[in-house]
CSV table of C-alpha atoms in Angstrom, one decimal:
chain,number,residue,atom,x,y,z
A,460,MET,CA,75.1,-86.1,-14.4
A,461,LEU,CA,73.1,-85.5,-11.1
A,462,LYS,CA,75.9,-87.4,-9.1
A,463,VAL,CA,78.7,-85.4,-10.8
A,464,MET,CA,76.8,-82.1,-10.2
A,465,ASP,CA,76.5,-83.0,-6.5
A,466,ASN,CA,80.3,-83.6,-6.3
A,467,GLN,CA,80.9,-80.3,-8.1
A,468,ASN,CA,78.7,-78.4,-5.6
A,469,ILE,CA,80.5,-80.0,-2.7
A,470,LEU,CA,83.8,-79.1,-4.1
A,471,LYS,CA,83.0,-75.4,-4.6
A,472,ALA,CA,81.4,-75.3,-1.2
A,473,LYS,CA,84.5,-76.6,0.4
A,474,LEU,CA,86.6,-74.0,-1.3
A,475,GLN,CA,84.4,-71.2,-0.1
A,476,VAL,CA,84.2,-72.5,3.4
A,477,ILE,CA,87.9,-73.2,4.1
A,478,TYR,CA,89.0,-70.0,2.3
A,479,PRO,CA,89.1,-67.6,5.4
A,480,SER,CA,91.5,-70.1,7.3
A,481,LEU,CA,93.9,-70.7,4.5
A,482,PRO,CA,97.5,-69.6,4.4
A,483,ARG,CA,98.1,-66.6,2.2
A,484,THR,CA,99.7,-68.4,-0.6
A,485,GLU,CA,96.8,-71.0,-0.6
A,486,LYS,CA,94.3,-68.2,-0.6
A,487,VAL,CA,95.6,-67.0,-3.9
A,488,ALA,CA,95.1,-70.4,-5.4
A,489,ALA,CA,91.8,-70.8,-4.0
A,490,GLU,CA,90.6,-67.4,-5.2
A,491,TYR,CA,91.6,-68.4,-8.8
A,492,LEU,CA,90.0,-71.8,-8.6
A,493,ILE,CA,86.8,-70.3,-7.3
A,494,GLU,CA,86.7,-67.6,-10.1
A,495,HIS,CA,87.6,-70.0,-12.8
A,496,PHE,CA,85.6,-73.0,-11.5
A,497,GLN,CA,83.8,-73.8,-14.7
A,498,GLN,CA,87.2,-74.1,-16.4
A,499,ILE,CA,89.1,-76.2,-13.8
A,500,GLY,CA,88.4,-79.5,-15.6
A,501,GLU,CA,90.4,-78.2,-18.6
A,502,LEU,CA,93.4,-76.4,-16.7
A,503,SER,CA,96.7,-77.9,-16.0
A,504,LEU,CA,98.6,-77.6,-12.7
A,505,ASN,CA,101.3,-75.6,-14.5
A,506,VAL,CA,98.8,-73.2,-16.0
A,507,ILE,CA,97.2,-72.4,-12.6
A,508,SER,CA,100.7,-72.1,-11.0
A,509,THR,CA,101.6,-69.6,-13.7
A,510,GLU,CA,98.4,-67.6,-13.4
A,511,THR,CA,98.5,-67.3,-9.6
A,512,GLY,CA,102.2,-67.3,-8.8
A,513,ALA,CA,101.6,-70.3,-6.4
A,514,SER,CA,104.0,-73.2,-6.6
A,515,ASN,CA,102.7,-76.6,-7.7
A,516,ALA,CA,103.3,-77.9,-4.3
A,517,THR,CA,101.1,-75.2,-2.7
A,518,ILE,CA,98.3,-76.0,-5.2
A,519,ILE,CA,98.6,-79.8,-4.4
A,520,ARG,CA,98.7,-79.0,-0.7
A,521,LEU,CA,95.3,-77.0,-1.1
A,522,CYS,CA,93.8,-79.9,-3.0
A,523,ARG,CA,94.8,-82.4,-0.2
A,524,ARG,CA,93.5,-80.0,2.4
A,525,LEU,CA,90.2,-80.3,0.6
A,526,GLY,CA,90.2,-84.1,1.0
A,527,TYR,CA,91.7,-85.1,-2.5
A,528,LYS,CA,94.7,-87.2,-3.1
A,529,GLY,CA,96.2,-84.5,-5.3
A,530,PHE,CA,95.5,-82.1,-8.2
A,531,LEU,CA,94.4,-84.8,-10.6
A,532,ASP,CA,91.9,-86.2,-8.2
A,533,PHE,CA,90.7,-82.6,-7.5
A,534,ARG,CA,90.3,-81.7,-11.3
A,535,ASN,CA,88.6,-84.9,-12.1
A,536,SER,CA,85.9,-84.1,-9.4
A,537,ALA,CA,85.5,-80.7,-10.9
A,538,LYS,CA,84.8,-81.9,-14.4
A,539,HIS,CA,81.2,-82.0,-15.5
A,540,PRO,CA,79.3,-82.8,-18.7
A,541,LEU,CA,77.7,-80.2,-21.0
A,542,SER,CA,74.3,-79.0,-20.0
A,543,GLY,CA,71.3,-80.7,-21.5
A,544,ALA,CA,68.8,-83.6,-20.6
A,545,PRO,CA,69.8,-85.4,-17.5
A,546,VAL,CA,72.0,-88.5,-18.4
A,547,SER,CA,73.5,-91.2,-16.3
A,548,LEU,CA,77.3,-91.9,-16.1
A,549,THR,CA,76.8,-94.5,-18.8
A,550,GLY,CA,75.3,-92.0,-21.2
A,551,GLU,CA,71.7,-93.4,-21.0
A,552,SER,CA,68.8,-90.8,-20.5
A,553,LEU,CA,67.4,-90.5,-17.1
A,554,PRO,CA,63.7,-90.2,-16.4
A,555,THR,CA,62.4,-86.6,-15.9
A,556,PRO,CA,62.4,-85.9,-12.1
A,557,THR,CA,59.1,-86.0,-10.3
A,558,LEU,CA,57.5,-83.0,-8.4
A,559,ARG,CA,58.8,-84.5,-5.2
A,560,GLU,CA,62.4,-85.0,-6.4
A,561,VAL,CA,62.4,-81.4,-7.7
A,562,MET,CA,61.2,-80.1,-4.4
A,563,GLU,CA,63.7,-82.3,-2.4
A,564,SER,CA,66.5,-80.9,-4.6
A,565,VAL,CA,65.4,-77.2,-4.0
A,566,ILE,CA,65.2,-78.0,-0.2
A,567,LYS,CA,68.5,-79.6,-0.1
A,568,GLN,CA,70.1,-76.7,-2.1
A,569,ASN,CA,68.7,-74.1,0.4
A,570,ILE,CA,69.9,-76.1,3.5
A,571,ASN,CA,73.4,-76.4,2.0
A,572,THR,CA,73.3,-72.8,1.3
A,573,MET,CA,72.4,-71.9,4.8
A,574,GLN,CA,74.9,-74.4,6.3
A,575,ASN,CA,77.6,-72.9,4.1
A,576,THR,CA,76.6,-69.4,5.1
A,577,LEU,CA,76.9,-70.3,8.8
A,578,ALA,CA,80.3,-71.8,8.2
A,579,LEU,CA,81.3,-68.5,6.8
A,580,SER,CA,80.1,-66.3,9.7
A,581,SER,CA,82.5,-64.1,11.6
A,582,ASN,CA,82.8,-61.7,14.4
A,583,GLN,CA,82.0,-58.9,11.9
A,584,TYR,CA,78.4,-59.7,12.4
A,585,GLU,CA,78.4,-58.1,15.9
A,586,SER,CA,80.1,-55.0,14.8
A,587,ALA,CA,77.8,-54.6,11.7
A,588,ALA,CA,74.7,-55.2,14.1
A,589,ASN,CA,76.0,-52.5,16.5
A,590,ALA,CA,76.2,-50.0,13.5
A,591,ILE,CA,72.6,-50.8,12.6
A,592,GLN,CA,71.4,-50.4,16.2
A,593,ASN,CA,73.0,-47.0,16.4
A,594,ALA,CA,72.4,-45.8,12.9
A,595,ARG,CA,69.9,-42.8,12.5
A,596,ASN,CA,69.4,-43.7,8.7
A,597,ILE,CA,70.0,-46.9,6.8
A,598,LEU,CA,70.3,-47.0,3.0
A,599,MET,CA,69.7,-50.4,1.3
A,600,LEU,CA,71.5,-51.0,-2.0
A,601,GLY,CA,71.0,-53.8,-4.5
A,602,ASN,CA,70.2,-54.3,-8.2
A,603,GLY,CA,67.6,-56.6,-9.8
A,604,ASP,CA,66.1,-59.1,-7.3
A,605,ALA,CA,68.9,-58.4,-4.8
A,606,ILE,CA,66.6,-55.6,-3.6
A,607,ILE,CA,64.0,-58.1,-2.5
A,608,PRO,CA,65.8,-59.1,0.7
A,609,CYS,CA,66.6,-55.4,1.2
A,610,ASN,CA,62.7,-54.6,1.1
A,611,LEU,CA,61.8,-57.4,3.4
A,612,ILE,CA,64.4,-56.6,6.2
A,613,GLY,CA,63.7,-52.8,5.5
A,614,ILE,CA,60.1,-53.2,6.3
A,615,LYS,CA,60.9,-54.9,9.6
A,616,LEU,CA,63.3,-52.1,10.5
A,617,MET,CA,60.7,-49.4,9.7
A,618,LYS,CA,58.1,-51.0,11.9
A,619,ILE,CA,60.3,-50.3,14.9
A,620,GLY,CA,61.1,-46.8,13.9
A,621,LYS,CA,64.3,-47.1,11.9
A,622,ALA,CA,64.5,-44.7,8.9
A,623,CYS,CA,65.3,-46.8,5.7
A,624,SER,CA,65.8,-45.8,2.2
A,625,ILE,CA,65.0,-48.6,-0.2
A,626,TYR,CA,64.8,-47.9,-3.9
A,627,ASN,CA,64.8,-50.1,-7.0
A,628,ASP,CA,66.2,-47.2,-9.2
A,629,GLN,CA,69.9,-47.4,-9.5
A,630,ASP,CA,70.2,-43.6,-9.9
A,631,LEU,CA,68.1,-42.9,-6.8
A,632,GLN,CA,70.3,-45.2,-4.8
A,633,MET,CA,73.4,-43.2,-5.9
A,634,PHE,CA,71.6,-39.9,-5.0
A,635,CYS,CA,70.7,-41.2,-1.6
A,636,ALA,CA,74.3,-42.3,-1.0
A,637,THR,CA,75.3,-38.5,-1.5
A,638,ALA,CA,73.0,-37.6,1.4
A,639,VAL,CA,74.3,-40.1,4.0
A,640,GLN,CA,76.2,-38.7,7.0
A,641,GLU,CA,78.6,-40.2,9.5
A,642,GLY,CA,76.7,-42.5,11.8
A,643,ASP,CA,74.4,-43.7,9.0
A,644,VAL,CA,74.7,-47.2,7.5
A,645,ALA,CA,74.9,-48.1,3.7
A,646,LEU,CA,74.1,-51.8,3.4
A,647,ALA,CA,74.7,-53.4,0.0
A,648,VAL,CA,73.5,-56.8,-1.1
A,649,SER,CA,75.4,-58.1,-4.2
A,650,HIS,CA,76.0,-61.8,-5.0
A,651,THR,CA,78.9,-61.1,-7.3
A,652,GLY,CA,80.1,-57.9,-5.5
A,653,ARG,CA,80.5,-56.5,-9.0
A,654,SER,CA,77.3,-54.6,-9.6
A,655,ARG,CA,78.6,-51.2,-10.9
A,656,SER,CA,75.9,-48.9,-9.4
A,657,VAL,CA,76.0,-50.8,-6.1
A,658,VAL,CA,79.9,-50.4,-5.9
A,659,GLU,CA,79.7,-46.8,-6.9
A,660,SER,CA,76.9,-46.0,-4.2
A,661,MET,CA,79.1,-47.9,-1.6
A,662,ARG,CA,82.1,-45.8,-2.6
A,663,ILE,CA,80.1,-42.6,-2.2
A,664,ALA,CA,78.7,-43.7,1.1
A,665,HIS,CA,82.1,-44.8,2.3
A,666,GLU,CA,83.8,-41.4,1.4
A,667,ARG,CA,80.9,-39.6,3.4
A,668,ARG,CA,81.9,-41.8,6.4
A,669,ALA,CA,78.9,-43.8,6.7
A,670,VAL,CA,79.3,-47.4,8.0
A,671,THR,CA,79.3,-49.6,5.1
A,672,ILE,CA,78.2,-53.2,5.2
A,673,GLY,CA,78.5,-55.6,2.2
A,674,ILE,CA,76.8,-58.9,1.8
A,675,THR,CA,78.2,-61.0,-1.0
A,676,ALA,CA,79.3,-64.5,-2.0
A,677,SER,CA,82.5,-63.2,-3.6
A,678,GLN,CA,85.8,-63.5,-1.7
A,679,LYS,CA,87.4,-61.0,-4.2
A,680,SER,CA,85.4,-58.1,-5.8
A,681,PRO,CA,85.4,-54.4,-6.1
A,682,LEU,CA,82.7,-54.1,-3.4
A,683,LEU,CA,85.0,-55.3,-0.8
A,684,LYS,CA,87.2,-52.2,-1.1
A,685,TYR,CA,84.5,-50.0,0.3
A,686,CYS,CA,83.0,-52.2,3.0
A,687,ASP,CA,83.7,-51.6,6.6
A,688,TYR,CA,82.2,-55.0,7.3
A,689,THR,CA,81.8,-57.9,4.9
A,690,LEU,CA,79.4,-60.7,5.5
A,691,PHE,CA,79.8,-63.7,3.2
A,692,SER,CA,76.9,-66.0,1.9
A,693,GLY,CA,77.5,-69.6,1.0
A,694,THR,CA,75.6,-69.9,-2.2
A,695,ILE,CA,76.9,-72.2,-4.9
A,696,ASP,CA,75.4,-71.1,-8.2
A,697,ASN,CA,76.3,-73.3,-11.2
A,698,THR,CA,73.3,-72.2,-13.4
A,699,ILE,CA,74.2,-70.8,-16.6
A,700,ALA,CA,72.1,-67.7,-16.1
A,701,GLY,CA,73.3,-67.2,-12.5
A,702,ASP,CA,69.8,-67.0,-11.3
A,703,ILE,CA,69.6,-69.6,-8.4
A,704,ILE,CA,67.0,-68.4,-5.9
A,705,SER,CA,69.0,-69.8,-2.9
A,706,ARG,CA,71.3,-66.8,-3.1
A,707,ARG,CA,68.5,-64.7,-1.9
A,708,VAL,CA,67.8,-67.2,0.9
A,709,ALA,CA,71.3,-66.8,2.1
A,710,GLU,CA,71.2,-63.1,2.0
A,711,GLN,CA,67.8,-63.1,3.8
A,712,LEU,CA,69.5,-65.3,6.5
A,713,ILE,CA,72.3,-62.9,7.0
A,714,LEU,CA,69.9,-59.9,7.1
A,715,GLU,CA,67.6,-61.5,9.5
A,716,THR,CA,70.5,-62.5,11.7
A,717,LEU,CA,71.7,-59.0,11.8
A,718,TYR,CA,68.2,-57.7,12.6
A,719,HIS,CA,68.0,-60.0,15.7
A,720,LEU,CA,71.5,-59.1,16.8
A,721,ALA,CA,70.9,-55.4,16.4
A,722,ILE,CA,67.3,-55.0,17.7
A,723,LYS,CA,66.9,-55.4,21.4
A,724,ASP,CA,63.5,-55.4,23.0
A,725,THR,CA,63.9,-52.2,24.8
A,726,THR,CA,60.9,-50.2,26.0
A,727,GLU,CA,61.3,-47.9,22.9
A,728,VAL,CA,61.4,-50.9,20.6
A,729,LEU,CA,58.4,-52.6,22.2
A,730,GLU,CA,56.4,-49.6,21.9
A,731,ALA,CA,57.2,-49.1,18.3
A,732,LYS,CA,56.2,-52.6,17.6
A,733,LYS,CA,53.0,-52.1,19.5
A,734,GLN,CA,52.2,-48.9,17.4
A,735,GLY,CA,53.0,-50.6,14.3
A,736,ALA,CA,50.7,-53.5,15.1
A,737,GLU,CA,47.9,-50.9,15.9
A,738,VAL,CA,48.5,-49.2,12.5
A,739,ILE,CA,48.2,-52.4,10.7
A,740,GLN,CA,45.1,-53.5,12.5
A,741,LYS,CA,43.4,-50.1,11.7
A,742,MET,CA,44.4,-50.4,8.0
A,743,THR,CA,43.0,-54.0,7.8
A,744,LYS,CA,39.8,-52.8,9.3
A,745,LEU,CA,39.6,-49.8,6.9
A,746,HIS,CA,40.1,-52.2,4.0
A,747,SER,CA,37.6,-54.6,5.3
A,748,ASP,CA,35.0,-51.8,5.8
A,749,ASP,CA,35.7,-50.6,2.2
A,750,GLY,CA,35.1,-54.0,0.9
A,751,GLU,CA,31.8,-54.3,2.7
A,752,MET,CA,30.7,-50.8,1.3
A,753,GLY,CA,31.6,-51.9,-2.2
A,754,GLU,CA,29.5,-54.9,-2.0
A,755,ALA,CA,26.5,-53.0,-0.7
């Protein structure tokens, strides 16, 4: 199963990476295959053609572009056994992976995620970074653990004097969206691009003429409608719960890239960094002194 799952990851990554360069008719077929990836092994060429409106020849051409002989070769690569204990292709049980094997698998997944994200990069990064550089206020949007990369980059931005609003509460995010103004930035992180509160907050911010930036792995979602700039992550998540951590790695990679593109070491920025370091140093000393007093 491990070998088959590797093939499956490679296949889905190929679809996401080549998507931006596909002709319009092949993009429609690719969108359908990405959204119905888990069912591809059971779908026929005619069903996919009927659902997408793409001809059989178009779908076959897409499969060949991916490096397969045709649709059947593509479909066979997408098939995978039911989840459960690891088994070999002969049906025999495989030994439980060691600590090193598990860690190597995680590292490989993260490396693949970052490489796929790099492949999906576009000139929208520069425009999004310019908006962040010129923004008076930046509103970070995300649900669940998607708020974690927002918090991390928000702290860095606040250290250099950028005003950032970062709240876990979905209602507060929407309230803040109603307060943004033209020239502000609303930046949303959503792997699926379908989180209702995030989409609604972005809609509000977009209508208030803030610059809206979306970070997502979805090539087709409601979030895209309200994004001035969309930056795609290359995470392949085949877990049942949809909880693979590398999605956060990809989003942090994108945010860190935006930070370095947007923040230039001007006199003002260097001074803000210096002041921030001094504040941290003072706070560290205060905590240290409190600790010593407590022990006395």
